[in-house]
CSV table of C-alpha atoms and ligand atoms in Angstrom, one decimal:
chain,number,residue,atom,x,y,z
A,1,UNK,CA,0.0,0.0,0.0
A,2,UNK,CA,2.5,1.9,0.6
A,3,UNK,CA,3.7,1.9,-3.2
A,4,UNK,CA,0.6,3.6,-4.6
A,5,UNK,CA,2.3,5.9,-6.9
A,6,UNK,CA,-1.5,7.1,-8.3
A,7,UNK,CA,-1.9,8.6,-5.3
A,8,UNK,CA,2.0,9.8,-5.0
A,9,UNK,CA,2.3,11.6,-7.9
A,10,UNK,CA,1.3,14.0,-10.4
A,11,UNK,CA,-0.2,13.2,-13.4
A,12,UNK,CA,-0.8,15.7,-16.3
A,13,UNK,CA,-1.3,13.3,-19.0
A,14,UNK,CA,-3.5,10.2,-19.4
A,15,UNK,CA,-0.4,8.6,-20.7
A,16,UNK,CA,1.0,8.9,-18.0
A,17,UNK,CA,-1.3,6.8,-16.2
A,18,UNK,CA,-0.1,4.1,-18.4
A,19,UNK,CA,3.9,5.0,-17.0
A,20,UNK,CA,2.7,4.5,-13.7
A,21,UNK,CA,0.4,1.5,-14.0
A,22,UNK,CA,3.9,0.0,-15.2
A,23,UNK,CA,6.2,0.9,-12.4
A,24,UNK,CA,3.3,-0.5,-10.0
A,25,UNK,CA,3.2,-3.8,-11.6
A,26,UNK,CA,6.8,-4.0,-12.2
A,27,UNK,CA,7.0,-3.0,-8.6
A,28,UNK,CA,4.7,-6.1,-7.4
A,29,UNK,CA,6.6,-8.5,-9.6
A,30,UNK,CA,10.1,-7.6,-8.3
A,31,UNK,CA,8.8,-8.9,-4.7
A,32,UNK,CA,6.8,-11.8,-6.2
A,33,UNK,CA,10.8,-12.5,-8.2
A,34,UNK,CA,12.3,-11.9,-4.4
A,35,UNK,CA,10.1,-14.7,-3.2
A,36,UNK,CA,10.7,-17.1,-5.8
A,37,UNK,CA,14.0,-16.7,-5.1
A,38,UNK,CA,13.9,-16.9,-1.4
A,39,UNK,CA,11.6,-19.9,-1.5
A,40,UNK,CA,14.0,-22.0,-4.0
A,41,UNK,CA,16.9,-21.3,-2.4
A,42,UNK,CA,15.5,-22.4,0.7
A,43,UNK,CA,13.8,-25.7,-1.2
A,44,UNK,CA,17.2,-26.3,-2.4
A,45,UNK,CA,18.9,-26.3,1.4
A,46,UNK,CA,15.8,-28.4,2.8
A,47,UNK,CA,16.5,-31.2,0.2
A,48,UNK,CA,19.9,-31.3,0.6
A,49,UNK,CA,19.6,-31.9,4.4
A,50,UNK,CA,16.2,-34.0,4.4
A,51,UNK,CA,15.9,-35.0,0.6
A,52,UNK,CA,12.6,-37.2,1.5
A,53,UNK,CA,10.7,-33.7,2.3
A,54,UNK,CA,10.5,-32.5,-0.8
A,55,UNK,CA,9.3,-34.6,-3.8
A,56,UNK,CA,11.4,-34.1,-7.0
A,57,UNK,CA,8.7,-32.3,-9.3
A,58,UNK,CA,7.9,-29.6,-6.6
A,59,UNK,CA,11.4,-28.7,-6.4
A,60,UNK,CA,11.3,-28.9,-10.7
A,61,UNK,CA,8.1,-26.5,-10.3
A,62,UNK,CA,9.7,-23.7,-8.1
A,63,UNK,CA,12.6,-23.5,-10.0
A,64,UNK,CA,10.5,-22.9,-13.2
A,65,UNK,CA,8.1,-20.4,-11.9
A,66,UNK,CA,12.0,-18.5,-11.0
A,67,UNK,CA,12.2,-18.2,-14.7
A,68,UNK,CA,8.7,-17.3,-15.7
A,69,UNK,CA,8.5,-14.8,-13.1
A,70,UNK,CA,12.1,-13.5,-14.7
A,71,UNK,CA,10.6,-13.9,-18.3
A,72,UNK,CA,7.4,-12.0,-17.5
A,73,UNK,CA,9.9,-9.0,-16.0
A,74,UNK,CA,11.2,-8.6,-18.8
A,75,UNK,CA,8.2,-8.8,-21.2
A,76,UNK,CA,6.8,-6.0,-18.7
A,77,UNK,CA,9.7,-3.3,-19.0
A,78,UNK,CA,9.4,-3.7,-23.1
A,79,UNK,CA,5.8,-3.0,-22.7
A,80,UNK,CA,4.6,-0.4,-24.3
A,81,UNK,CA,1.4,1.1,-26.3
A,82,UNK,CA,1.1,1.0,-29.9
A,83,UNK,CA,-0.8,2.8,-32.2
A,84,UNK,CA,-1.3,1.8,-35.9
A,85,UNK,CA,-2.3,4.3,-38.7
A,86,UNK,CA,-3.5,3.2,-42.3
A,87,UNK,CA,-5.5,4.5,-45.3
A,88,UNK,CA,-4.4,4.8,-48.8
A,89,UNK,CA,-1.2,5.7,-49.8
A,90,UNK,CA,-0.9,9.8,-49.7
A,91,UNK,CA,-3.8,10.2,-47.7
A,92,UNK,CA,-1.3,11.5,-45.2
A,93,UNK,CA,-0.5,8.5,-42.5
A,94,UNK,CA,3.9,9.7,-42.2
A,95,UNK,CA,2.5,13.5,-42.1
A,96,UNK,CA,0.2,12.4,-38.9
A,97,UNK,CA,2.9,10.5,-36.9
A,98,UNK,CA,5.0,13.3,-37.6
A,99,UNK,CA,2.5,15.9,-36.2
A,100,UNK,CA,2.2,14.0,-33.6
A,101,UNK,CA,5.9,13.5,-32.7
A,102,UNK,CA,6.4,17.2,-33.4
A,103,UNK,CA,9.0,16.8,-35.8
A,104,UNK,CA,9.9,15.3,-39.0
A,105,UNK,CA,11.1,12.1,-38.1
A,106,UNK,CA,9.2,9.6,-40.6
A,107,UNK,CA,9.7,10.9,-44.8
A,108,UNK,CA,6.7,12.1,-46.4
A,109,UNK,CA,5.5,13.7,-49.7
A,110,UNK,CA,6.3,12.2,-53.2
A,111,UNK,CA,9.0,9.6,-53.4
A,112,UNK,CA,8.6,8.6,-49.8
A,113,UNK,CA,6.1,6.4,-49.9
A,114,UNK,CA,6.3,3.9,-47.2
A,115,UNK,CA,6.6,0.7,-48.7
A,116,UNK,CA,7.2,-1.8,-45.6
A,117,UNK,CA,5.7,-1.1,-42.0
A,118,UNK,CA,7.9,1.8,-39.7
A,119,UNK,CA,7.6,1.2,-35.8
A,120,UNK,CA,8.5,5.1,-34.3
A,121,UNK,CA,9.7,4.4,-30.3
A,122,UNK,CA,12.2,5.9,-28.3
A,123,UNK,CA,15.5,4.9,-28.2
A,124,UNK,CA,16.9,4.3,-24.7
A,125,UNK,CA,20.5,5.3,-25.6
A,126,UNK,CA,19.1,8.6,-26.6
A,127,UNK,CA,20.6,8.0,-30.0
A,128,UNK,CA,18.7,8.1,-33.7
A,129,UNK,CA,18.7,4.4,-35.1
A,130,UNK,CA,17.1,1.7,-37.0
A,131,UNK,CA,17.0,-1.8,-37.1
A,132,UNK,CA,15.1,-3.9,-39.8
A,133,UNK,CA,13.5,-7.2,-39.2
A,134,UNK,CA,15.8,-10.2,-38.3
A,135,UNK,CA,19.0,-8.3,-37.7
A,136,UNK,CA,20.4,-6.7,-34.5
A,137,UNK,CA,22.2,-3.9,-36.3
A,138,UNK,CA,21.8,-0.5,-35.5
A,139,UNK,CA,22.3,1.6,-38.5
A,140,UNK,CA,22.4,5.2,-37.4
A,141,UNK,CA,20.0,7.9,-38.5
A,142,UNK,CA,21.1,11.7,-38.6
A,143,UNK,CA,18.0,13.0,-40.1
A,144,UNK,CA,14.9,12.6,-42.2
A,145,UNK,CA,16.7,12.3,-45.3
A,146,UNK,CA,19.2,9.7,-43.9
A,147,UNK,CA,16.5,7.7,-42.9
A,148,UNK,CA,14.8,8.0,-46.3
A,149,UNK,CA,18.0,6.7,-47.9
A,150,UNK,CA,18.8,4.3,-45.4
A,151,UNK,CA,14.7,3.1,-46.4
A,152,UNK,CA,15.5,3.1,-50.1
A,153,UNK,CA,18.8,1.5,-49.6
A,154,UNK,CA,17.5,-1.5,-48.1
A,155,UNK,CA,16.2,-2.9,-51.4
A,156,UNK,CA,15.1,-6.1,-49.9
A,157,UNK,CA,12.5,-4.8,-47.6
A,158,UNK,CA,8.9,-5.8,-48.1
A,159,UNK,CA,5.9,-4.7,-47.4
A,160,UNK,CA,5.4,-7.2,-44.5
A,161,UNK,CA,8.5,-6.0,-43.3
A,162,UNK,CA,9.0,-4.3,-40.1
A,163,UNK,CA,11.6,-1.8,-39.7
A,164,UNK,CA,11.6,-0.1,-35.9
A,165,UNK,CA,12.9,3.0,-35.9
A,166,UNK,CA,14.5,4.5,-32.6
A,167,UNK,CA,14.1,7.9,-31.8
A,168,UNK,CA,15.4,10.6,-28.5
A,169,UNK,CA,12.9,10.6,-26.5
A,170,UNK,CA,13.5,13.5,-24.9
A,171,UNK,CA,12.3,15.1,-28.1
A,172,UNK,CA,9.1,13.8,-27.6
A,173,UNK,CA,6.8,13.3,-25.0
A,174,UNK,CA,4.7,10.2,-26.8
A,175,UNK,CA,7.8,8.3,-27.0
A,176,UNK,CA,8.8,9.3,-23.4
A,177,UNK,CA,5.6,8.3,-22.5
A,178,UNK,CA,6.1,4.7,-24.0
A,179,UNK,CA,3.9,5.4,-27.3
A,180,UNK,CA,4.8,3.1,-30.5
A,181,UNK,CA,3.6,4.9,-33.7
A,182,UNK,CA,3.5,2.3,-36.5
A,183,UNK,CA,3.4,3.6,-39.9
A,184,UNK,CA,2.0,1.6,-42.4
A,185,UNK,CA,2.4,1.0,-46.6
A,186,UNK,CA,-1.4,2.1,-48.0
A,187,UNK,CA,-3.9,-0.3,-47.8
A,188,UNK,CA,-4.7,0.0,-51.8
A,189,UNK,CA,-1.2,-1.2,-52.6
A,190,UNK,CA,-1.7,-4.8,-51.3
A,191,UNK,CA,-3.7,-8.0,-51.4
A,192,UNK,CA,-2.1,-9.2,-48.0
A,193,UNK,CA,-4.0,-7.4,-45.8
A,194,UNK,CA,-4.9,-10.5,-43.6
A,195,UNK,CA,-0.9,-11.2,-43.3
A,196,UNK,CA,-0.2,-7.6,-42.5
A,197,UNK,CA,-2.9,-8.1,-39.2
A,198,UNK,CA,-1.5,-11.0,-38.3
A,199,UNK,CA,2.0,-9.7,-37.8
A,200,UNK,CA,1.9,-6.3,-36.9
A,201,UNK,CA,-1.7,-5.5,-35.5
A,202,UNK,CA,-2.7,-8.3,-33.1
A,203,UNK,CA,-1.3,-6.1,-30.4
A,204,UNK,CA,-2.2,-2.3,-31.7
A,205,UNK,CA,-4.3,-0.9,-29.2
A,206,UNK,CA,-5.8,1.9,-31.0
A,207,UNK,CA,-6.1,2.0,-35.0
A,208,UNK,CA,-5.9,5.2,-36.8
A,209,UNK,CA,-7.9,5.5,-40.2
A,210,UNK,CA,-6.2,8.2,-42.1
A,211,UNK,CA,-9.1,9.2,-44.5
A,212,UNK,CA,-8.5,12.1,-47.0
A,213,UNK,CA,-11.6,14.3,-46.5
A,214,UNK,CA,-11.3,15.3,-50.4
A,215,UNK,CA,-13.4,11.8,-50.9
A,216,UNK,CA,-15.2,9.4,-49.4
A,217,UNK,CA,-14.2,6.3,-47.5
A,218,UNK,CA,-12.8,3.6,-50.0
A,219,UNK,CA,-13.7,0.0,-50.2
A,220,UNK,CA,-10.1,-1.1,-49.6
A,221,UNK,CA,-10.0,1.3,-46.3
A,222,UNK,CA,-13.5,0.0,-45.7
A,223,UNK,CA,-12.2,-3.8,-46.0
A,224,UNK,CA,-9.3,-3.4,-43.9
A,225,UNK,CA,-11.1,-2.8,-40.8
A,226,UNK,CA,-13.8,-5.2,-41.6
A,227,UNK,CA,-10.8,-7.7,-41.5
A,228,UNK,CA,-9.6,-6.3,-38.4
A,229,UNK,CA,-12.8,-6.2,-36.4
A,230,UNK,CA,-13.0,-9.8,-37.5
A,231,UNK,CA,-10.0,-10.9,-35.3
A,232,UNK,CA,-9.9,-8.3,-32.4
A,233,UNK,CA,-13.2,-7.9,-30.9
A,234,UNK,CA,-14.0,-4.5,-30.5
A,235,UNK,CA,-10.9,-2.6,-31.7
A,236,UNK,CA,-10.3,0.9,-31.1
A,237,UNK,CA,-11.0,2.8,-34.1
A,238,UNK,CA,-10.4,6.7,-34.8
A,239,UNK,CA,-11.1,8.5,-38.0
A,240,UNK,CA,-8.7,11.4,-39.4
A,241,UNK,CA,-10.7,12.9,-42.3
A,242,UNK,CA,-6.9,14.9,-42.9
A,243,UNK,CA,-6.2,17.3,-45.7
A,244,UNK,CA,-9.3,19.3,-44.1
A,245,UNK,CA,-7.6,22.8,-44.9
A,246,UNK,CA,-6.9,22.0,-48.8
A,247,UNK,CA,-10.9,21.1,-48.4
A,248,UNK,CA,-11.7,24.1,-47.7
A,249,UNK,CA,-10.0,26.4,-50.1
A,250,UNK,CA,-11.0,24.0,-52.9
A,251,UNK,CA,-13.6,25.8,-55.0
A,252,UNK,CA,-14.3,22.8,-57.5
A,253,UNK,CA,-14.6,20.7,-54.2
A,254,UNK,CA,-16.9,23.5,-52.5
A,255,UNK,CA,-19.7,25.1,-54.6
A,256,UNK,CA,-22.5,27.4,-53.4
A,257,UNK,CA,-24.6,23.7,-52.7
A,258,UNK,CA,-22.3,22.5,-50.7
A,259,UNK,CA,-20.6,24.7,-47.7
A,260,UNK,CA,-18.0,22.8,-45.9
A,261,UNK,CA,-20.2,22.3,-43.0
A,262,UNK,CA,-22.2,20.7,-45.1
A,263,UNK,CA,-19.2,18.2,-46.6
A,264,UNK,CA,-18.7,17.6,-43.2
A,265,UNK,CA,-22.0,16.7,-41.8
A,266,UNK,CA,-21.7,14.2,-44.9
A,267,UNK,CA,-18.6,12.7,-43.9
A,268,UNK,CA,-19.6,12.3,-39.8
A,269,UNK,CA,-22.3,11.0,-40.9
A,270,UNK,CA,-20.8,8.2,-43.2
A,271,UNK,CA,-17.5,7.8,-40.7
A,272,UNK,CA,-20.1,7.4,-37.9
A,273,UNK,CA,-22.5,4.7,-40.0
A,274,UNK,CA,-19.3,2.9,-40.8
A,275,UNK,CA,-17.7,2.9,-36.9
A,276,UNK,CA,-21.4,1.8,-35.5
A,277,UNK,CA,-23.3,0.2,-37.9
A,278,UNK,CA,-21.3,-1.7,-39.7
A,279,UNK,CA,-18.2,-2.6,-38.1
A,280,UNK,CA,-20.1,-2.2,-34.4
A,281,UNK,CA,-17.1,-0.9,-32.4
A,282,UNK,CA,-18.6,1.8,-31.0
A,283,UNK,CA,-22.0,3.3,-30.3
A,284,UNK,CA,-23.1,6.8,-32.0
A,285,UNK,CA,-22.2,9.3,-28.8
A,286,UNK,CA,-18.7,7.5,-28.5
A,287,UNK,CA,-18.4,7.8,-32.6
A,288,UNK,CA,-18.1,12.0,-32.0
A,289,UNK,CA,-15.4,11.6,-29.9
A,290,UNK,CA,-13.6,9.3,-32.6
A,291,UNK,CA,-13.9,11.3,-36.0
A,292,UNK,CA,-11.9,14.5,-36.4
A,293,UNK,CA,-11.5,17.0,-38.9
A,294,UNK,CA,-7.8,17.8,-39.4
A,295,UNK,CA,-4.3,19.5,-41.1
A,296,UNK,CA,-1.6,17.2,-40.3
A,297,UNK,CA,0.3,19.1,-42.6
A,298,UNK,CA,-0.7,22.6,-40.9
A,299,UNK,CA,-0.2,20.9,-37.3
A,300,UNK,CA,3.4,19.4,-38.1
A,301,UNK,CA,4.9,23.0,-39.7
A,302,UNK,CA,3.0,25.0,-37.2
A,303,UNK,CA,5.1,22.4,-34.3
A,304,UNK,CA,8.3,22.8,-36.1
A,305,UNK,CA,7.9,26.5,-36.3
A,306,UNK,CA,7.3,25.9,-32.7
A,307,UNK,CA,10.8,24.1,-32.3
A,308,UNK,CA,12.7,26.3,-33.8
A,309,UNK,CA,11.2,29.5,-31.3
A,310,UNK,CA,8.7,31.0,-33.5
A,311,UNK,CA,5.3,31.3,-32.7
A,312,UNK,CA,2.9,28.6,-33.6
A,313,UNK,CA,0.4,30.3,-36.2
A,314,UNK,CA,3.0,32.5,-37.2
A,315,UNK,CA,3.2,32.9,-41.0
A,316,UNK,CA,0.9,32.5,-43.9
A,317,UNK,CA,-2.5,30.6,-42.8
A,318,UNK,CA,-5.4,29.3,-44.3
A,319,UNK,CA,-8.5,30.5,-43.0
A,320,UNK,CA,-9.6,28.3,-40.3
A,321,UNK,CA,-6.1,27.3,-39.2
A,322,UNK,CA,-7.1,27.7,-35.6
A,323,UNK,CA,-9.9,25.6,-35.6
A,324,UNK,CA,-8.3,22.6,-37.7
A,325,UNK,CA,-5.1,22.9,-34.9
A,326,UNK,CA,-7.7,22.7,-31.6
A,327,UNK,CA,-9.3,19.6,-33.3
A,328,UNK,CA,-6.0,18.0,-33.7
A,329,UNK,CA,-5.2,18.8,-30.3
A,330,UNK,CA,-8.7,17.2,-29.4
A,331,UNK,CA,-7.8,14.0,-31.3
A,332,UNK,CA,-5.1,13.8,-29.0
A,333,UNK,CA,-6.1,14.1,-25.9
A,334,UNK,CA,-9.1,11.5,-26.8
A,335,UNK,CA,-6.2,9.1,-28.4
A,336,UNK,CA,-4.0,10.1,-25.3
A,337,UNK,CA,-7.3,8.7,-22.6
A,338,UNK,CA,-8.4,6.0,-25.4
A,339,UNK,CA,-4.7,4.0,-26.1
A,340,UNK,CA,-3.9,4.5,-22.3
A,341,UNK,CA,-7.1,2.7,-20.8
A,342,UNK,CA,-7.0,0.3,-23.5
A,343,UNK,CA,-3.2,-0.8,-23.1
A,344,UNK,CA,-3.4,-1.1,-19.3
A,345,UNK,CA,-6.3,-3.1,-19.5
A,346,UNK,CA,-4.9,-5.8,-22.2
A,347,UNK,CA,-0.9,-6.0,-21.4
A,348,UNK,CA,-1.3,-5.9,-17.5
A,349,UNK,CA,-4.3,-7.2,-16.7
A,350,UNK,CA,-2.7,-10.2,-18.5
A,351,UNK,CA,0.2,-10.3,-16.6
A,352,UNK,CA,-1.6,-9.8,-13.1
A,353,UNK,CA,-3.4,-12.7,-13.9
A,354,UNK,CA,-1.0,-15.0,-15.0
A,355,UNK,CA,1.4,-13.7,-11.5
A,356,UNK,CA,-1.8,-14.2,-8.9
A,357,UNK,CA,-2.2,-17.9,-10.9
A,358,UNK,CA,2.3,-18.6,-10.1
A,359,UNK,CA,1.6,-17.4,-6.5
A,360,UNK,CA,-1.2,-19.3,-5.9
A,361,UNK,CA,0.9,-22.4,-7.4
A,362,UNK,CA,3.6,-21.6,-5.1
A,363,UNK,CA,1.6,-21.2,-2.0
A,364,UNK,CA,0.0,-24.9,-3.0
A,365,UNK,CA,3.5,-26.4,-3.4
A,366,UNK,CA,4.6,-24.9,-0.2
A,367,UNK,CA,1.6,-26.2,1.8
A,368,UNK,CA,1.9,-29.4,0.4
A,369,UNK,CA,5.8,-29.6,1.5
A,370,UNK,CA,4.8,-28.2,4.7
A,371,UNK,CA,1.8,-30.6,5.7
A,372,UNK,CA,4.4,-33.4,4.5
A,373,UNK,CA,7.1,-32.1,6.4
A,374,UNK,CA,4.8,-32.3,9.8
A,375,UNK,CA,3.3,-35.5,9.1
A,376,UNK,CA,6.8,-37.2,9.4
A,377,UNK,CA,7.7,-35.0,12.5
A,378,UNK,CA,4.8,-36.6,14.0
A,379,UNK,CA,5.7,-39.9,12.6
A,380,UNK,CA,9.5,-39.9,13.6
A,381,UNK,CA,7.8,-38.5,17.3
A,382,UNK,CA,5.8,-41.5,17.3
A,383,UNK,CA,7.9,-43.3,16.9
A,384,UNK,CA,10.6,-42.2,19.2
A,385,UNK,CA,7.7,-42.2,21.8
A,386,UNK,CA,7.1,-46.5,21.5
A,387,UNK,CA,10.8,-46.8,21.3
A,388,UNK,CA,11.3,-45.4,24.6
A,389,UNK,CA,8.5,-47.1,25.9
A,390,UNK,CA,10.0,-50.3,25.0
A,391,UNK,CA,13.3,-49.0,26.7
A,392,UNK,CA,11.6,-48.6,29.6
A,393,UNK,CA,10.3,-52.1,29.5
A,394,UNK,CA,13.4,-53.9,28.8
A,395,UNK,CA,14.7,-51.7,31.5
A,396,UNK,CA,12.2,-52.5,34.1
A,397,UNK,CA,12.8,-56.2,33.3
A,398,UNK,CA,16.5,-55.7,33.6
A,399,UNK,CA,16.9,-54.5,37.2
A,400,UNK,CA,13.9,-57.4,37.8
A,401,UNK,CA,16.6,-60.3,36.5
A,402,UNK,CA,19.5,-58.2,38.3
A,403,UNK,CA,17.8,-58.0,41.6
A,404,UNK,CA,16.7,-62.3,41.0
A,405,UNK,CA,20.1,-62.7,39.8
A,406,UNK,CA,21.4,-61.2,43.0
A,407,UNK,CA,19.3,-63.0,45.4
A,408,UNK,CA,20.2,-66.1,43.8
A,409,UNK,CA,24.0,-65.6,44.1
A,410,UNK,CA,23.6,-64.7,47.9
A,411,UNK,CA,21.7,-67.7,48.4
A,412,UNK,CA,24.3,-69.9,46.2
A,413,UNK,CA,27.3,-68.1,48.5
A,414,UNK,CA,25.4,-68.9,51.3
A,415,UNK,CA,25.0,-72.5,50.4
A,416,UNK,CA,28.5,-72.7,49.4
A,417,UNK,CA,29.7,-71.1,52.9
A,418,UNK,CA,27.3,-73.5,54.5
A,419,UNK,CA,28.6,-76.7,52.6
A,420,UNK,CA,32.2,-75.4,53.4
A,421,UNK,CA,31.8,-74.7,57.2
A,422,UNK,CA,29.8,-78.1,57.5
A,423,UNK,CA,32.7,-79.7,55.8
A,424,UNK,CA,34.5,-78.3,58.0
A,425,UNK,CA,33.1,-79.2,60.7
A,426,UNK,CA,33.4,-82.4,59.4
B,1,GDP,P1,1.2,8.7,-46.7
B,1,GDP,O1,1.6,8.1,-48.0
B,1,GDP,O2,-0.2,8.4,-46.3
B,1,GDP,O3,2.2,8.5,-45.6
B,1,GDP,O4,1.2,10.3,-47.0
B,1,GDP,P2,2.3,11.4,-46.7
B,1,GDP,O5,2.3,11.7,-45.2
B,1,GDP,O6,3.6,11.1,-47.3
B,1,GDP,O7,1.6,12.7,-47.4
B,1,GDP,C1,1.5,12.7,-48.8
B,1,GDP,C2,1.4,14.2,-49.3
B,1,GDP,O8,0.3,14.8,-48.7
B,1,GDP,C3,2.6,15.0,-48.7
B,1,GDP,O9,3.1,15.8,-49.7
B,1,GDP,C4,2.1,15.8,-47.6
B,1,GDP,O10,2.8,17.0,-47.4
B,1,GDP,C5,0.7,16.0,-48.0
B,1,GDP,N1,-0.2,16.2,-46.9
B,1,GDP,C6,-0.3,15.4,-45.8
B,1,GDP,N2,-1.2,15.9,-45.0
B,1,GDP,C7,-1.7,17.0,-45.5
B,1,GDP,C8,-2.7,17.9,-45.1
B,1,GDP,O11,-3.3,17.8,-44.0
B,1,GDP,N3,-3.0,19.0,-46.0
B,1,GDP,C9,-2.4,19.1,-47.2
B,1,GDP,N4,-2.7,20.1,-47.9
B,1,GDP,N5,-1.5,18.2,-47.6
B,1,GDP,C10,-1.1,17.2,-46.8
């Protein structure tokens, strides 16, 4: 109780809730880890001294809960909570993660399309680096255009591929928060969608549809989260209908029919028909707080502006700037509450399960060895208690032979000096 570091400490950001959840349970398996240990070392000195206490598969058992406890340690300190974005290619997914991480850390624009799956997370060393699937290599990163090379270079990458890209993360406070951002090719581009789920979106705990609010949802953007709602139950689902200021300077797009409230209305009400109705995953009140009308573009140059010390909406801005940059800071803080709920709930409810099942085990096996170890106490006393009676017997009949024994010689000397003095006599 007295590690309740909810109560402790300030939080300011739902992600943080995440952080802490983390350190709690970490906390509570580093004693359940000190008692494993304690308890086998001490199994191990008991059966060396009294090997019949213990039976040979309880010792087995304790010594392998010592390495699941160790192996689920160290599953828990890699935990972390990932986010997955798709749509079709140049809708604007490596513009999004970017706005997000504040920078320009993914490539983006023509030329750079993503053609194998990018996992943004921050890099303990506090270095820039990648590694691609299979390989233990860090190849540094300098910049944006490094990575983009380093991207291209590797011919052999395909889409399936995985390449996780570490980044500072005291740059960013999603990565410092434990945030994965994976960055995905476009769903148009391949017929392995099922493939793609299976390896890299089994474990996202929120999915980011990066729709292009110049159309209307596609069939292919459509069909990949019909696929994914077939294998997770109930994923958590946002739409970004992004390029939301170049919608609203388009005149062809826009006429005197259609005002951009209008276009949107259209849109919620399609996004919201598609979240509830037909793939179920949410109902309509939850839908408002999961479709958002956004400028990644606007959002990251208005955050690197930021970085570099001038003011945010400094600059030339389309009209409605403001508004498109508080709805992408709404997104956020409803991704932020979403991914951080969501992630606590699958990774450590998990693992708080599986450590209240080991101790349990353990507290069986100990019992067990304990009840054992009294019964032949009380045996062995038993034991000692009819020997000792029998002692006592043998005893008793001892001094009774002595004392006959006795009487009998003093009779026999008696005789004897009678015989010899009547001889005498004699
Ligand atoms: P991806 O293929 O889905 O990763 O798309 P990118 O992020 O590479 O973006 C494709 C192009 O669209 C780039 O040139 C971006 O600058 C541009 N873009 C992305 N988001 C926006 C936006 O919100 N507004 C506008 N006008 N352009 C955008």
């Amino acid at each position: 109780a007295s590690r309740n570091p909810l109560i402790d400490e300030q939080i300011s950001s739902p992600l943080q809730v995440f952080g802490q959840a983390k350190k709690q349970i970490n906390n509570i398996f580093v004693d359940i880890q000190d008692y494993v240990t304690d308890a086998s070392e001490r199994m191990i000195d008991v059966n060396k001294i009294c090997p019949d206490v213990i039976v040979e598969n309880e010792l087995k058992s304790i010594l392998d809960y010592r390495s699941k406890v160790k192996g689920i340690c160290e599953v828990l300190t890699r935990d972390h909570m990932k986010v997955a974005f798709f749509g079709r290619t140049s809708n604007g997914k490596s513009t999004v993660v970017n706005a997000m991480l504040g920078e320009k850390v993914l490539p983006s624009g023509i030329g750079h399309t993503t053609n194998c799956f990018l996992q943004v997370e921050g890099s303990q060393t506090g270095d820039a680096y990648l590694v691609t699937e299979g390989s233990n290599e860090k190849q540094n990163v300098e910049s944006v255009t490094h990575l983009a090379h380093a991207l291209n270079y590797e011919k052999q990458l395909n889409e399936k591929e995985l390449v996780h890209v570490y980044w500072p993360k005291d740059k960013c406070s999603l990565l410092r928060d434990d945030v994965a951002l994976v960055d995905s090719p476009g769903v148009d581009v391949t017929p392995h969608l099922d493939d793609w789920i299976d390896a890299h979106c089994i474990d996202a705990d929120v999915f980011v549809l990066v729709a292009n609010a110049e159309s209307t949802l596609m069939v292919t953007e459509k069909n990949f989260f019909h696929k994914v709602s077939t294998k997770l139950s109930k994923p958590n689902i946002f739409i970004l209908n992004n390029r939301w200021d170049a919608s609203a300077n388009e005149p062809e797009f826009l006429d005197q029919f259609n005002s951009q409230e209008q276009v949107r209305k259209q849109h919620m009400e399609r996004a919201t028909d598609f979240l509830v109705k037909e793939l179920k995953v949410c109902t309509p009140e939850e839908a408002v707080s999961r479709i958002f009308f956004i400028s990644a573009k606007e959002v990251l140059q208005a955050r690197v502006k930021e970085r570099n010390g001038q003011a945010l909406n400094s600059g030339a801005l389309a009209e409605g700037f403001s508004a498109r940059y508080m709805e992408f800071e709404e997104f956020e803080r409803r991704f932020e509450e979403c991914i951080s709920k969501s992630a606590i709930k699958t990774k450590f409810l998990n693992h708080s399960q599986q450590g209240k099942q080991l101790v349990k085990e353990m507290y069986k096996i100990m019992e067990t060895i304990y009840n054992r170890s009294q019964e032949q106490t009380h045996s062995k006393m038993c034991q000692k208690k009819e020997f000792q009676e029998k002692l006592n017997f043998t005893e008793q009949q001892l001094i009774c032979i002595t004392n006959q024994m006795k009487m009998k010689i003093h009779q026999m000397v008696d005789d004897v000096e009678d015989k010899v003095s009547k001889a005498l006599n004699d």
